Amino acid sequence: TAADPFSTPSLLVLKDQREYCKKLDRSFAARLQCDEGMHSEPMMLRNLFVAWIQAGAPRGRSMSSFARDYSVIPKKFDALACEAVDVCTRLCKLLRPRTPGHD
């Protein structure tokens, strides 16, 4: 599985306690927003992926705004997106043509 795409602030990197708390709060708020009260990491990641699609599936430099809004690390999120696309591609191959979900 892909690494957790959300940012995880660390006091080993951030020396300023206020900045650390601010980034930790932002990361937690993004996780909470994506979780929608379901207390489920898979559903949280699914909701994050849906938000990314609704944002136009930004890649590269255009990903920075989405990454900032959802407090994700672009490279880690890209790995998650690649895994999701791979699973969907493999699943579609298992479905019979002209059945719901195949197209």
PDB file of N, CA and C in Angstrom, residues 4 13 19-20 23 29 35 45 50 53-54 57 64 66 71 77 80-81 83 88 91 94-95 97 101-102:
ATOM      1  N   ASP A   4       1.027   6.930   3.844  1.00  0.00           N
ATOM      2  CA  ASP A   4       0.019   7.909   4.233  1.00  0.00           C
ATOM      3  C   ASP A   4       0.322   9.232   3.519  1.00  0.00           C
ATOM      4  N   VAL A  13      12.298  18.097  12.587  1.00  0.00           N
ATOM      5  CA  VAL A  13      12.485  18.987  11.438  1.00  0.00           C
ATOM      6  C   VAL A  13      12.132  20.424  11.804  1.00  0.00           C
ATOM      7  N   GLU A  19       5.095  26.762  15.205  1.00  0.00           N
ATOM      8  CA  GLU A  19       4.951  26.334  13.811  1.00  0.00           C
ATOM      9  C   GLU A  19       4.584  24.847  13.751  1.00  0.00           C
ATOM     10  N   TYR A  20       5.221  24.060  14.608  1.00  0.00           N
ATOM     11  CA  TYR A  20       4.915  22.631  14.686  1.00  0.00           C
ATOM     12  C   TYR A  20       3.441  22.412  15.029  1.00  0.00           C
ATOM     13  N   LYS A  23       1.140  23.373  12.069  1.00  0.00           N
ATOM     14  CA  LYS A  23       1.150  22.381  10.993  1.00  0.00           C
ATOM     15  C   LYS A  23       0.473  21.084  11.427  1.00  0.00           C
ATOM     16  N   ALA A  29      -6.793  18.607  10.944  1.00  0.00           N
ATOM     17  CA  ALA A  29      -8.040  19.153  10.397  1.00  0.00           C
ATOM     18  C   ALA A  29      -8.340  18.573   9.016  1.00  0.00           C
ATOM     19  N   ASP A  35     -12.300  12.394   6.744  1.00  0.00           N
ATOM     20  CA  ASP A  35     -12.905  11.264   7.457  1.00  0.00           C
ATOM     21  C   ASP A  35     -14.419  11.393   7.552  1.00  0.00           C
ATOM     22  N   LEU A  45      -9.238   8.052   2.976  1.00  0.00           N
ATOM     23  CA  LEU A  45      -8.418   8.105   1.770  1.00  0.00           C
ATOM     24  C   LEU A  45      -9.285   8.137   0.520  1.00  0.00           C
ATOM     25  N   VAL A  50     -11.540  11.344  -3.969  1.00  0.00           N
ATOM     26  CA  VAL A  50     -12.697  11.966  -4.625  1.00  0.00           C
ATOM     27  C   VAL A  50     -12.522  13.481  -4.690  1.00  0.00           C
ATOM     28  N   ILE A  53     -10.186  14.273  -7.484  1.00  0.00           N
ATOM     29  CA  ILE A  53     -10.851  14.162  -8.793  1.00  0.00           C
ATOM     30  C   ILE A  53     -11.735  15.377  -9.026  1.00  0.00           C
ATOM     31  N   GLN A  54     -12.493  15.785  -8.010  1.00  0.00           N
ATOM     32  CA  GLN A  54     -13.374  16.953  -8.141  1.00  0.00           C
ATOM     33  C   GLN A  54     -12.582  18.242  -8.365  1.00  0.00           C
ATOM     34  N   ALA A  57      -8.184  16.576 -10.734  1.00  0.00           N
ATOM     35  CA  ALA A  57      -7.046  15.650 -10.687  1.00  0.00           C
ATOM     36  C   ALA A  57      -5.736  16.349 -11.026  1.00  0.00           C
ATOM     37  N   SER A  64       0.057  21.882  -6.164  1.00  0.00           N
ATOM     38  CA  SER A  64       0.453  22.582  -4.938  1.00  0.00           C
ATOM     39  C   SER A  64      -0.730  23.169  -4.171  1.00  0.00           C
ATOM     40  N   PHE A  66      -3.920  22.097  -4.175  1.00  0.00           N
ATOM     41  CA  PHE A  66      -4.646  20.978  -3.570  1.00  0.00           C
ATOM     42  C   PHE A  66      -3.869  20.432  -2.373  1.00  0.00           C
ATOM     43  N   SER A  71      -3.440  19.407   3.054  1.00  0.00           N
ATOM     44  CA  SER A  71      -2.274  19.074   3.864  1.00  0.00           C
ATOM     45  C   SER A  71      -1.691  17.703   3.505  1.00  0.00           C
ATOM     46  N   PHE A  77       0.919  11.479  -2.255  1.00  0.00           N
ATOM     47  CA  PHE A  77      -0.421  11.419  -2.824  1.00  0.00           C
ATOM     48  C   PHE A  77      -0.379  10.827  -4.226  1.00  0.00           C
ATOM     49  N   LEU A  80      -0.422   7.180  -3.994  1.00  0.00           N
ATOM     50  CA  LEU A  80      -1.770   6.712  -3.679  1.00  0.00           C
ATOM     51  C   LEU A  80      -2.644   6.715  -4.929  1.00  0.00           C
ATOM     52  N   ALA A  81      -2.578   7.788  -5.712  1.00  0.00           N
ATOM     53  CA  ALA A  81      -3.378   7.899  -6.936  1.00  0.00           C
ATOM     54  C   ALA A  81      -2.992   6.801  -7.928  1.00  0.00           C
ATOM     55  N   GLU A  83      -1.762   3.851  -7.237  1.00  0.00           N
ATOM     56  CA  GLU A  83      -2.301   2.582  -6.724  1.00  0.00           C
ATOM     57  C   GLU A  83      -3.794   2.473  -6.987  1.00  0.00           C
ATOM     58  N   CYS A  88      -8.280  -0.021  -9.989  1.00  0.00           N
ATOM     59  CA  CYS A  88      -9.461   0.152 -10.839  1.00  0.00           C
ATOM     60  C   CYS A  88      -9.275  -0.500 -12.203  1.00  0.00           C
ATOM     61  N   LEU A  91      -9.544  -4.219 -11.748  1.00  0.00           N
ATOM     62  CA  LEU A  91     -10.925  -4.595 -11.455  1.00  0.00           C
ATOM     63  C   LEU A  91     -11.777  -4.579 -12.716  1.00  0.00           C
ATOM     64  N   LEU A  94     -11.697  -7.646 -14.713  1.00  0.00           N
ATOM     65  CA  LEU A  94     -12.423  -8.789 -14.159  1.00  0.00           C
ATOM     66  C   LEU A  94     -13.916  -8.742 -14.465  1.00  0.00           C
ATOM     67  N   LEU A  95     -14.426  -7.564 -14.769  1.00  0.00           N
ATOM     68  CA  LEU A  95     -15.861  -7.408 -15.024  1.00  0.00           C
ATOM     69  C   LEU A  95     -16.194  -7.789 -16.465  1.00  0.00           C
ATOM     70  N   PRO A  97     -17.885  -7.351 -20.043  1.00  0.00           N
ATOM     71  CA  PRO A  97     -18.264  -6.172 -20.846  1.00  0.00           C
ATOM     72  C   PRO A  97     -19.765  -5.923 -20.773  1.00  0.00           C
ATOM     73  N   GLY A 101     -20.480  -0.767 -14.105  1.00  0.00           N
ATOM     74  CA  GLY A 101     -19.148  -0.612 -13.549  1.00  0.00           C
ATOM     75  C   GLY A 101     -18.023  -0.932 -14.512  1.00  0.00           C
ATOM     76  N   HIS A 102     -18.341  -1.567 -15.623  1.00  0.00           N
ATOM     77  CA  HIS A 102     -17.288  -1.941 -16.576  1.00  0.00           C
ATOM     78  C   HIS A 102     -16.770  -0.741 -17.331  1.00  0.00           C
TER      79      HIS A 102
END
